[in-house]
Coordinates of C-alpha atoms in Angstrom, one line a residue:
Chain A
M6 CA 138.2 128.3 134.6
N7 CA 135.8 125.8 133.0
D8 CA 137.3 126.4 129.7
T9 CA 140.7 125.2 130.9
L10 CA 138.9 122.1 132.3
I11 CA 137.5 121.2 129.0
G12 CA 140.7 122.2 127.4
A13 CA 142.5 119.7 129.6
H14 CA 140.2 116.9 128.4
S15 CA 140.7 117.8 124.7
G16 CA 144.4 118.2 125.3
R17 CA 144.6 114.6 126.5
A18 CA 142.5 113.4 123.6
N19 CA 144.8 115.0 121.0
G20 CA 148.0 115.0 122.9
A21 CA 149.5 112.1 121.2
L22 CA 149.2 113.7 117.8
R23 CA 149.8 117.4 118.4
K24 CA 151.9 119.6 120.5
K25 CA 150.4 121.7 123.3
R26 CA 149.8 124.7 121.1
G27 CA 148.1 122.5 118.5
A28 CA 145.7 121.2 121.1
F29 CA 144.7 124.7 122.1
A30 CA 144.2 125.6 118.5
A31 CA 142.1 122.6 118.0
F32 CA 140.1 123.5 121.1
F33 CA 139.3 127.0 119.9
H34 CA 138.6 125.7 116.4
E35 CA 136.0 123.4 117.8
L36 CA 134.5 126.2 119.9
K37 CA 134.2 128.3 116.7
A38 CA 132.7 125.5 114.7
N39 CA 129.8 125.1 117.1
P40 CA 129.4 128.4 118.9
F41 CA 125.7 128.0 119.6
M42 CA 126.0 124.6 121.2
Y43 CA 128.9 125.7 123.5
M44 CA 127.0 128.8 124.4
L45 CA 124.1 126.6 125.5
A46 CA 126.3 124.4 127.5
L47 CA 128.2 127.2 129.3
P48 CA 125.6 128.2 131.9
G49 CA 125.2 124.6 133.0
I50 CA 128.9 124.0 133.1
L51 CA 129.4 127.1 135.3
W52 CA 126.5 126.1 137.6
F53 CA 128.1 122.6 138.2
F54 CA 131.4 124.3 138.7
V55 CA 130.1 126.6 141.5
F56 CA 127.6 124.3 143.2
A57 CA 129.3 120.9 142.8
Y58 CA 133.0 121.4 142.2
L59 CA 133.7 124.3 144.5
P60 CA 132.3 122.4 147.5
M61 CA 134.7 119.5 146.6
G62 CA 137.5 122.0 147.2
G63 CA 135.9 122.8 150.5
I64 CA 136.9 119.3 151.7
V65 CA 140.1 120.9 153.0
I66 CA 138.1 122.0 156.0
A67 CA 138.1 118.4 157.2
F68 CA 141.9 118.8 157.8
Q69 CA 141.6 122.2 159.4
D70 CA 140.8 123.7 162.7
F71 CA 138.2 125.7 160.9
K72 CA 137.3 129.2 162.2
A73 CA 134.5 130.9 160.3
V74 CA 136.1 134.3 160.9
K75 CA 139.4 133.3 159.3
G76 CA 137.8 131.4 156.5
I77 CA 139.3 128.5 154.5
T78 CA 142.4 130.3 153.6
G79 CA 143.2 131.6 157.1
S80 CA 142.4 128.5 159.2
K81 CA 145.1 126.3 160.6
F82 CA 145.8 122.8 159.3
V83 CA 145.6 120.1 161.9
G84 CA 146.1 117.0 159.9
L85 CA 143.9 114.1 160.8
K86 CA 142.8 115.5 164.2
N87 CA 139.2 115.9 163.2
F88 CA 139.1 112.2 162.1
E89 CA 140.7 111.1 165.3
F90 CA 138.2 113.0 167.3
F91 CA 135.3 111.4 165.4
F92 CA 136.6 107.8 165.7
R93 CA 137.3 108.3 169.4
S94 CA 133.7 109.1 170.1
D95 CA 131.3 106.2 170.8
D96 CA 128.9 107.6 168.2
W97 CA 130.6 106.5 165.1
I98 CA 129.9 102.8 165.3
K99 CA 126.2 103.5 166.0
I100 CA 125.6 106.0 163.2
V101 CA 127.5 103.9 160.6
T102 CA 125.7 100.8 161.6
N103 CA 122.3 102.6 161.5
T104 CA 122.9 104.1 158.2
V105 CA 123.9 100.9 156.5
F106 CA 121.3 98.7 158.3
L107 CA 118.4 101.1 157.5
N108 CA 119.5 101.4 153.9
V109 CA 119.8 97.6 153.5
L110 CA 116.3 97.2 154.9
F111 CA 115.0 100.0 152.5
I112 CA 116.6 98.5 149.5
A113 CA 115.6 94.9 150.2
F114 CA 111.9 95.6 151.2
G115 CA 111.5 98.4 148.7
T116 CA 112.6 96.3 145.8
V117 CA 110.5 93.3 146.7
A118 CA 107.5 95.6 147.2
A119 CA 108.0 97.4 143.9
V120 CA 108.6 94.3 141.9
G121 CA 105.7 92.5 143.5
I122 CA 103.3 95.4 142.8
A123 CA 104.5 95.7 139.2
I124 CA 103.9 92.0 138.6
M125 CA 100.5 91.9 140.3
V126 CA 99.2 95.0 138.6
T127 CA 100.2 93.7 135.1
E128 CA 98.4 90.5 135.8
L129 CA 95.1 92.3 136.7
G130 CA 92.4 92.2 134.0
S131 CA 90.2 95.1 135.0
K132 CA 91.4 98.4 133.4
W133 CA 89.6 100.7 135.7
F134 CA 90.8 98.8 138.8
K135 CA 94.4 99.0 137.5
K136 CA 94.1 102.7 136.9
I137 CA 92.5 103.7 140.2
S138 CA 94.8 101.5 142.3
Q139 CA 97.9 102.8 140.5
S140 CA 96.9 106.4 141.0
I141 CA 96.4 105.7 144.7
M142 CA 99.7 103.8 145.1
I143 CA 101.8 106.4 143.4
F144 CA 100.3 109.4 145.1
P145 CA 102.3 109.2 148.4
H146 CA 105.5 109.7 146.5
F147 CA 104.4 113.3 145.9
L148 CA 104.1 114.3 149.5
S149 CA 107.1 115.8 151.3
W150 CA 108.5 114.0 154.3
T151 CA 107.3 116.9 156.5
V152 CA 103.8 116.2 155.5
V153 CA 104.3 112.5 156.0
A154 CA 105.7 113.2 159.5
M155 CA 102.4 114.8 160.4
F156 CA 100.6 111.6 159.2
V157 CA 103.0 109.5 161.3
T158 CA 102.2 111.4 164.5
A159 CA 98.5 110.5 164.0
F160 CA 99.4 106.9 164.0
V161 CA 102.2 106.6 166.6
A162 CA 101.1 109.1 169.2
T163 CA 100.9 107.5 172.6
E164 CA 97.7 109.3 173.5
G165 CA 95.1 108.9 170.8
G166 CA 97.3 107.6 168.0
F167 CA 95.6 105.0 165.8
L168 CA 98.0 102.2 166.7
N169 CA 97.5 102.6 170.4
Q170 CA 93.7 103.0 169.9
L171 CA 93.9 99.6 168.2
L172 CA 96.0 98.1 170.9
G173 CA 93.6 99.5 173.4
K174 CA 90.7 97.7 171.7
L175 CA 92.7 94.5 172.0
R176 CA 93.3 95.2 175.7
I177 CA 97.0 95.6 175.2
E178 CA 98.9 98.3 177.1
P179 CA 99.7 101.3 174.9
I180 CA 103.3 101.4 173.5
P181 CA 105.1 104.8 173.9
F182 CA 106.5 104.7 170.3
L183 CA 108.1 108.0 170.6
S184 CA 110.5 106.8 173.2
S185 CA 110.9 103.2 172.0
P186 CA 113.7 103.0 169.5
E187 CA 113.3 99.3 168.9
Y188 CA 110.2 99.8 166.8
W189 CA 111.6 102.5 164.5
P190 CA 113.5 100.5 161.9
A191 CA 110.2 98.7 161.2
I192 CA 108.2 101.9 161.2
L193 CA 110.7 103.6 158.8
V194 CA 110.6 100.6 156.4
L195 CA 106.8 100.7 156.4
L196 CA 106.9 104.4 155.6
K197 CA 109.5 104.0 152.9
I198 CA 107.3 101.4 151.2
W199 CA 104.2 103.5 151.6
H200 CA 106.0 106.5 150.1
G201 CA 108.0 104.9 147.3
A202 CA 106.9 101.4 146.3
G203 CA 104.0 102.4 144.0
F204 CA 106.2 104.9 142.3
G205 CA 109.1 102.5 142.1
S206 CA 106.9 99.9 140.4
I207 CA 106.5 102.1 137.3
V208 CA 110.0 101.3 136.1
Y209 CA 109.5 97.5 136.6
M210 CA 106.1 97.8 134.8
A211 CA 107.8 99.4 131.9
A212 CA 110.3 96.6 131.8
I213 CA 107.5 94.0 131.9
A214 CA 105.7 95.9 129.1
G215 CA 108.9 95.5 127.1
I216 CA 108.8 91.7 127.2
N217 CA 107.9 90.1 124.0
P218 CA 104.2 88.8 124.3
E219 CA 105.0 85.8 122.1
V220 CA 107.1 84.4 124.9
Y221 CA 104.0 84.3 127.2
E222 CA 101.8 83.0 124.4
S223 CA 104.0 80.1 123.6
A224 CA 104.3 79.3 127.3
S225 CA 100.5 79.3 127.6
M226 CA 100.4 76.9 124.6
D227 CA 102.6 74.6 126.5
G228 CA 100.2 74.7 129.4
A229 CA 102.1 76.9 131.7
S230 CA 100.2 78.3 134.6
R231 CA 100.1 81.9 135.6
W232 CA 102.4 81.2 138.5
Q233 CA 104.9 79.4 136.3
K234 CA 104.9 82.2 133.8
I235 CA 105.7 84.7 136.6
F236 CA 108.5 82.6 138.0
H237 CA 110.1 81.4 134.7
I238 CA 109.5 84.3 132.4
T239 CA 108.7 87.6 134.1
L240 CA 111.1 87.4 137.1
P241 CA 114.2 86.2 135.1
L242 CA 113.6 88.9 132.5
L243 CA 113.3 91.5 135.2
K244 CA 116.6 90.5 136.7
P245 CA 118.8 93.0 134.8
T246 CA 116.6 95.9 135.8
V247 CA 116.5 94.8 139.4
I248 CA 120.3 94.4 139.5
L249 CA 120.8 97.8 137.9
L250 CA 118.6 99.6 140.3
T251 CA 120.0 97.8 143.3
I252 CA 123.5 98.8 142.2
L253 CA 122.4 102.4 142.0
A254 CA 120.9 102.1 145.5
V255 CA 123.9 100.3 147.0
G256 CA 126.2 103.1 145.9
G257 CA 124.1 105.4 148.1
I258 CA 124.1 103.1 151.1
F259 CA 126.3 105.4 153.0
N260 CA 123.9 108.3 152.6
G261 CA 121.2 108.3 155.1
D262 CA 117.8 109.5 153.9
F263 CA 118.0 112.9 155.7
G264 CA 114.6 114.1 154.5
L265 CA 112.9 111.0 155.9
I266 CA 114.7 110.7 159.1
Y267 CA 115.0 114.4 160.1
A268 CA 111.4 115.1 159.3
I269 CA 110.0 112.1 161.1
V270 CA 112.4 111.4 163.9
G271 CA 113.4 115.0 164.2
R272 CA 115.3 115.9 167.4
N273 CA 114.2 113.1 169.5
P274 CA 117.3 111.7 171.3
A275 CA 115.3 108.8 172.7
L276 CA 115.2 107.4 169.2
Y277 CA 118.8 108.0 168.2
P278 CA 120.0 104.5 169.1
T279 CA 118.3 103.0 166.0
T280 CA 117.6 106.0 163.8
D281 CA 120.5 108.4 164.0
V282 CA 122.4 108.2 160.6
I283 CA 125.5 109.9 159.2
D284 CA 123.5 112.7 157.6
T285 CA 121.5 113.7 160.6
Y286 CA 124.7 113.4 162.8
V287 CA 126.6 115.8 160.4
Y288 CA 123.7 118.2 160.3
R289 CA 123.5 118.4 164.1
S290 CA 127.2 118.8 164.7
L291 CA 127.2 121.5 162.0
M292 CA 124.1 123.5 163.1
D293 CA 124.1 122.9 166.9
L294 CA 127.7 122.5 167.8
G295 CA 129.1 124.6 164.9
D296 CA 131.9 122.1 164.7
M297 CA 132.8 122.6 161.1
G298 CA 136.0 120.6 161.1
M299 CA 134.6 117.4 162.5
S300 CA 131.3 117.6 160.4
A301 CA 133.4 118.1 157.3
A302 CA 135.6 115.1 158.2
V303 CA 132.6 112.9 158.6
S304 CA 131.0 114.0 155.4
F305 CA 134.3 113.6 153.6
L306 CA 134.6 110.0 154.8
Q307 CA 131.0 109.5 153.7
S308 CA 131.7 110.8 150.2
I309 CA 134.9 108.7 149.8
V310 CA 133.2 105.5 150.9
G311 CA 130.2 106.2 148.8
F312 CA 132.4 106.8 145.8
A313 CA 134.4 103.7 146.4
L314 CA 131.2 101.7 146.8
V315 CA 129.7 102.9 143.5
V316 CA 132.9 102.1 141.6
T317 CA 133.4 98.7 143.2
V318 CA 129.8 97.6 142.8
N319 CA 129.7 98.7 139.2
Y320 CA 132.9 96.7 138.6
I321 CA 131.4 93.6 140.1
A322 CA 128.2 94.1 138.0
K323 CA 130.3 94.4 134.9
K324 CA 131.9 91.1 135.6
T325 CA 128.8 89.2 136.5
A326 CA 126.1 90.8 134.4
P327 CA 127.5 93.1 131.7
D328 CA 124.1 94.5 130.7
S329 CA 123.6 95.8 134.2
A330 CA 126.6 98.0 134.6
I331 CA 126.1 101.8 134.6
F332 CA 129.5 102.8 133.2
Chain B
M12 CA 92.0 80.5 123.6
I13 CA 93.2 78.5 126.5
R14 CA 90.9 78.2 129.5
E15 CA 92.1 79.5 132.8
S16 CA 92.6 76.9 135.4
L17 CA 91.2 77.1 138.8
T18 CA 94.6 77.9 140.5
D19 CA 95.1 80.7 137.9
K20 CA 91.8 82.2 138.9
V21 CA 92.6 81.9 142.6
L22 CA 96.0 83.5 142.1
K23 CA 94.4 86.4 140.1
S24 CA 91.9 87.0 142.8
L25 CA 94.7 87.0 145.4
F26 CA 96.5 89.7 143.3
Y27 CA 93.3 91.8 143.3
L28 CA 93.0 91.5 147.0
I29 CA 96.7 92.3 147.7
I30 CA 96.6 95.4 145.4
A31 CA 93.3 96.5 146.9
L32 CA 94.8 96.2 150.4
F33 CA 98.0 98.0 149.5
S34 CA 96.0 100.8 147.9
L35 CA 94.0 101.1 151.1
Y36 CA 97.3 101.2 153.1
C37 CA 98.4 104.1 150.8
L38 CA 95.1 106.0 151.3
L39 CA 94.4 105.5 155.0
P40 CA 96.9 107.9 156.5
F41 CA 95.7 110.6 154.1
A42 CA 92.0 109.9 155.0
A43 CA 92.8 109.9 158.7
V44 CA 94.5 113.3 158.6
V45 CA 91.7 114.9 156.5
A46 CA 89.0 113.5 158.8
S47 CA 90.8 114.4 162.0
S48 CA 91.4 117.9 160.8
F49 CA 87.7 118.5 160.7
A50 CA 87.1 117.2 164.2
P51 CA 86.8 119.6 167.1
E52 CA 90.0 119.7 169.2
A53 CA 88.3 118.5 172.3
E54 CA 87.1 115.3 170.6
I55 CA 90.7 114.5 169.5
L56 CA 92.1 115.2 173.0
K57 CA 89.5 112.9 174.5
G58 CA 89.2 110.1 172.0
G59 CA 92.3 110.4 169.9
Y60 CA 92.6 110.8 166.1
T61 CA 89.6 109.6 164.2
F62 CA 88.4 108.5 160.8
F63 CA 84.8 109.5 161.6
P64 CA 84.6 112.7 163.6
K65 CA 81.3 112.8 165.6
Q66 CA 81.2 116.6 165.1
F67 CA 82.2 118.6 162.2
S68 CA 84.3 121.6 162.9
L69 CA 86.0 124.2 160.7
E70 CA 87.7 126.0 163.6
A71 CA 91.3 125.0 162.6
Y72 CA 90.8 126.1 159.0
K73 CA 89.2 129.4 160.1
L74 CA 92.1 130.2 162.4
I75 CA 94.7 129.3 159.7
F76 CA 93.0 131.5 157.0
A77 CA 92.5 134.4 159.4
D78 CA 96.2 134.8 159.8
Q79 CA 98.7 136.1 157.2
T80 CA 101.3 133.4 157.8
I81 CA 99.8 130.7 155.5
Y82 CA 99.2 133.2 152.6
R83 CA 102.8 134.4 152.8
A84 CA 104.1 130.8 152.9
Y85 CA 101.9 130.0 149.9
G86 CA 103.3 133.0 148.1
V87 CA 106.9 132.0 148.8
T88 CA 106.3 128.4 147.7
M89 CA 104.4 129.5 144.5
F90 CA 107.2 131.9 143.5
V91 CA 109.9 129.3 144.2
T92 CA 108.0 126.6 142.3
F93 CA 107.1 128.7 139.2
V94 CA 110.3 130.7 138.8
G95 CA 112.5 127.7 139.9
T96 CA 110.9 125.3 137.5
A97 CA 111.2 127.8 134.6
L98 CA 114.9 128.4 135.3
S99 CA 115.6 124.7 135.8
M100 CA 114.0 123.9 132.5
I101 CA 115.9 126.5 130.6
F102 CA 119.3 125.5 132.1
T103 CA 118.6 121.8 131.9
C104 CA 117.4 121.9 128.3
A105 CA 120.3 124.0 127.1
L106 CA 122.9 121.8 128.6
A107 CA 121.1 118.5 127.7
Y108 CA 120.6 119.6 124.1
A109 CA 124.2 120.8 123.7
I110 CA 125.6 117.4 124.8
S111 CA 123.1 115.4 122.9
A112 CA 124.3 116.6 119.5
K113 CA 126.9 114.4 117.8
T114 CA 128.5 117.4 116.1
V115 CA 129.7 118.7 119.5
K116 CA 133.1 117.2 119.9
Y117 CA 133.5 117.7 123.7
R118 CA 130.0 116.3 124.5
N119 CA 131.4 113.3 126.3
A120 CA 133.9 115.3 128.3
I121 CA 131.1 117.6 129.5
A122 CA 128.9 114.6 130.2
F123 CA 131.5 113.1 132.4
Y124 CA 132.1 116.5 134.1
V125 CA 128.4 116.4 135.1
Y126 CA 128.3 112.7 135.8
F127 CA 131.1 112.9 138.2
T128 CA 129.1 115.2 140.5
M129 CA 126.6 112.3 140.9
L130 CA 129.4 110.1 142.2
F131 CA 131.3 112.4 144.4
H132 CA 130.3 115.5 146.3
G133 CA 131.9 117.9 148.8
G134 CA 129.4 117.2 151.5
L135 CA 127.0 119.3 153.5
V136 CA 129.5 121.4 155.4
A137 CA 131.4 122.7 152.3
S138 CA 128.1 123.5 150.5
Y139 CA 126.7 125.2 153.6
L140 CA 129.8 127.4 153.9
L141 CA 129.9 128.2 150.3
I142 CA 126.3 129.3 150.1
S143 CA 126.0 131.1 153.4
K144 CA 129.4 132.6 153.9
Y145 CA 131.0 133.0 150.5
L146 CA 128.0 133.5 148.2
G147 CA 126.1 135.4 151.0
M148 CA 122.8 133.8 150.0
K149 CA 121.5 133.3 153.5
D150 CA 117.9 134.5 154.0
S151 CA 117.5 135.3 150.3
I152 CA 114.6 133.7 148.6
W153 CA 116.9 132.7 145.8
V154 CA 118.7 130.2 148.0
L155 CA 115.6 128.1 147.7
I156 CA 116.0 128.1 143.9
I157 CA 119.6 128.5 142.6
P158 CA 121.5 125.8 144.5
S159 CA 119.0 123.2 143.3
M160 CA 118.6 124.5 139.8
I161 CA 120.0 121.6 137.8
S162 CA 119.6 118.0 138.7
A163 CA 122.2 115.9 136.9
W164 CA 119.8 113.0 136.9
N165 CA 117.1 115.0 135.0
M166 CA 119.6 116.4 132.7
F167 CA 120.7 112.9 131.6
L168 CA 117.1 111.8 131.2
L169 CA 116.5 114.7 128.9
R170 CA 119.8 114.2 127.0
N171 CA 118.9 110.6 126.3
F172 CA 115.5 111.7 125.0
F173 CA 117.1 114.3 122.7
A174 CA 119.5 111.8 121.5
T175 CA 116.7 109.5 120.3
I176 CA 115.2 112.2 118.1
D177 CA 115.9 111.4 114.4
E178 CA 118.8 113.6 113.2
S179 CA 117.4 114.0 109.7
L180 CA 114.7 116.2 111.3
A181 CA 117.3 118.9 112.2
E182 CA 119.3 118.3 109.1
S183 CA 116.5 118.9 106.7
A184 CA 115.6 122.1 108.5
K185 CA 119.2 123.2 108.2
I186 CA 119.2 122.7 104.5
D187 CA 116.0 124.8 104.4
G188 CA 118.1 127.6 106.0
A189 CA 117.0 127.3 109.7
N190 CA 119.6 128.3 112.3
D191 CA 120.5 126.3 115.4
A192 CA 118.2 128.4 117.7
Y193 CA 115.3 128.0 115.4
I194 CA 115.8 124.2 115.2
L195 CA 115.9 123.9 118.9
L196 CA 112.9 126.1 119.7
R197 CA 110.7 125.2 116.8
I198 CA 111.5 121.6 116.0
I199 CA 113.3 119.8 118.9
L200 CA 111.4 121.2 121.9
P201 CA 107.9 120.7 120.4
V202 CA 108.7 117.1 119.6
S203 CA 110.1 116.6 123.1
L204 CA 106.9 117.8 124.9
P205 CA 106.2 114.5 126.8
A206 CA 109.8 114.4 128.2
L207 CA 109.8 118.1 129.0
A208 CA 106.5 117.7 130.8
T209 CA 107.8 114.8 132.9
I210 CA 111.0 116.6 133.9
G211 CA 109.1 119.9 134.5
L212 CA 106.8 118.0 136.8
F213 CA 109.7 116.5 138.7
Y214 CA 111.3 119.9 139.1
A215 CA 108.1 121.5 140.2
L216 CA 107.4 118.9 142.8
G217 CA 111.0 119.1 144.0
Y218 CA 110.6 122.9 144.6
W219 CA 107.1 122.5 146.0
N220 CA 108.3 119.9 148.5
N221 CA 111.7 121.3 149.4
W222 CA 112.2 122.3 153.0
F223 CA 115.8 121.3 153.6
N224 CA 117.2 124.5 152.0
A225 CA 114.9 126.6 154.1
L226 CA 115.9 124.7 157.2
L227 CA 119.6 125.5 156.5
Y228 CA 119.4 129.0 155.1
I229 CA 116.2 130.8 156.0
N230 CA 115.6 132.5 159.3
D231 CA 113.3 135.2 158.2
P232 CA 109.7 134.0 158.9
H233 CA 108.5 136.0 155.9
K234 CA 110.4 133.7 153.7
F235 CA 109.3 130.4 155.1
P236 CA 108.0 128.1 152.4
L237 CA 104.9 125.9 153.2
Q238 CA 106.8 122.7 153.9
Y239 CA 109.2 124.4 156.3
L240 CA 106.2 126.0 158.0
I241 CA 104.8 122.6 158.7
Q242 CA 108.1 121.5 160.0
R243 CA 108.2 124.4 162.3
I244 CA 104.6 124.0 163.5
M245 CA 105.3 120.4 164.3
N246 CA 108.2 121.2 166.5
N247 CA 106.8 124.2 168.4
L248 CA 103.5 125.7 169.3
D249 CA 104.4 129.4 168.6
Y250 CA 102.3 129.4 165.5
V251 CA 99.2 128.0 167.1
N252 CA 99.5 130.3 170.1
Q253 CA 99.9 133.3 167.8
L254 CA 96.9 132.2 165.8
S255 CA 94.7 131.9 168.8
A256 CA 96.0 135.0 170.6
D257 CA 93.0 137.1 169.5
V258 CA 90.4 134.6 170.7
S259 CA 89.0 136.0 173.9
I260 CA 86.9 133.1 175.2
P261 CA 87.6 132.1 178.8
N262 CA 89.2 128.6 179.2
Y263 CA 89.9 128.6 175.5
I264 CA 92.1 125.6 174.5
P265 CA 94.2 126.5 171.4
P266 CA 93.5 123.8 168.8
A267 CA 97.1 122.7 168.5
I268 CA 96.5 119.3 167.0
T269 CA 93.8 120.2 164.5
V270 CA 95.6 123.3 163.3
R271 CA 98.7 121.2 162.5
L272 CA 96.5 118.7 160.6
A273 CA 94.6 121.4 158.8
T274 CA 97.8 123.2 157.7
T275 CA 99.1 119.9 156.3
I276 CA 95.9 119.5 154.3
V277 CA 96.1 123.0 153.0
T278 CA 99.7 122.3 151.8
I279 CA 98.8 119.2 149.9
G280 CA 95.7 120.7 148.4
P281 CA 97.1 121.8 145.1
I282 CA 98.9 118.5 144.5
V283 CA 95.7 116.6 145.0
F284 CA 93.8 118.7 142.5
L285 CA 96.6 118.7 139.9
Y286 CA 97.6 115.1 140.3
P287 CA 95.0 113.4 138.0
F288 CA 96.0 115.7 135.2
L289 CA 99.7 115.2 135.7
Q290 CA 99.7 111.5 136.3
K291 CA 99.3 110.5 132.7
Y292 CA 102.2 112.7 131.6
F293 CA 104.8 111.4 134.0
M294 CA 103.7 107.8 133.6
K295 CA 104.4 108.1 129.9
G296 CA 107.6 110.0 130.3
L297 CA 108.9 107.6 132.9
M298 CA 108.1 104.6 130.8
V299 CA 110.0 106.1 127.8
G300 CA 113.0 106.8 130.0
A301 CA 112.9 103.4 131.6
V302 CA 112.6 101.4 128.4
K303 CA 115.4 103.4 126.8
G304 CA 117.6 103.4 129.9

């Protein structure tokens, strides 16, 4: 089936010149010219077909009254009923807002932290201090969210958690974090920075390392201060990298960080008002309610909006900063 | 040499301070959990989590290691990490190399075919149905490996690296009579070692840390990987109760909190020990990828 897919591409490429049979012949000719390379590519092509393209076909479930026993081919089509059902619930505004809001916070604070760390670390003189601090700052990235969740409990537990111990010393009433949704956007942002800012700074550090040192030297000759060099050389030259990575992130703004939120918030309905995102919502309606049709409808919308976002954002980037576009 | 002004010196010291504080912020939670895991349960129940336990207790660790569960979970995770990483590397290298060669006419078509999967996907429900119902992989250990075998992102990282290798290298080998397989295995792969190490590390950590697939597809406790075990322990006390079932002391309080903490530490252990060795590889690899990207 994949061969026909590739064939379709090649057919389009040569279509203007040859007739259909000619295109097929050209296709097989190319396969014969490079048998080893196509053999290497085949397993990967098949894998993507099964695990990425077949599920795309499964989107039809969103339009069905899906019954597991009857399967995709046997279930009845119900049109847009599943979507209607979702939009009629009160949940949808909440989960969409949460998803977008949390992601905007993550992107904004994450980028600022990573760029800040990259700039500060490159300005440091001491080699060993640089090395040790970097090792420590990158380390959290390698811990899974389930492990992080365990760390979090030690801090936010109402009885004996570090934060409440601290509040106790300041003679402030303990805060029941696990039932106070208002604190969680801040907690999640702090976690995200803890987990990813050090690792994210590597890319920016590489970009800074790529800046021609002569630029800095001549600025120093002109008497520029450290602060001026950062603001007038480093930051402007980092801009394309920042824009590129932000675009990549904005494309995913409709995907909640399931790992982070499910592991840390888990099934704590008290926190749903600020932390429930599309991904956790879909997961729950799939696993707990077994409502395949509606879960599929929600995740279909999520994919469509995500796709539209990537394409649009990339288009804008191409217009404003051609170097930053991905495709 | 231009002398540093006073404001420059102040700014630099400020940077030292901020970086030191942020490093501390990154380290503290880890230190807190390690320290608390060595405290007796009673101390934590009374005084809360602590950085400096008044008493040193190995009870939680003893309980964990006396039971089979953690060894089994380790076995599952090791298997998934080793076999998964090996398979991932083979599949990813093969595809990345094939579409890095300019002689392959359809390389761009294939690249787009892969790239599109990064833009659009069928969503959780469709994947779940496919894997559990139509492929029948539920409760198979392979479900922890096969669905996450190729990462499009890693594949493109590697393709970009392959594409930067000087073509004359392969061409001269070809003139000397080497075939494609020989060129790939004996020339291209050895030159690409830093990139391979980086991607291999990413895959390995991905497998080591994955619990989502287990959450969806694994019900058999014998096939729980470490990370999922932690997830389970956090959400219910069965594990702790089962561990302390044999303890026959009157008024015995099962060390629920410390067992959780200790299990977490046991899970991270290998990463902590390997980390210093691995760090220099991925730093280099990422730098290469980033500058080229």
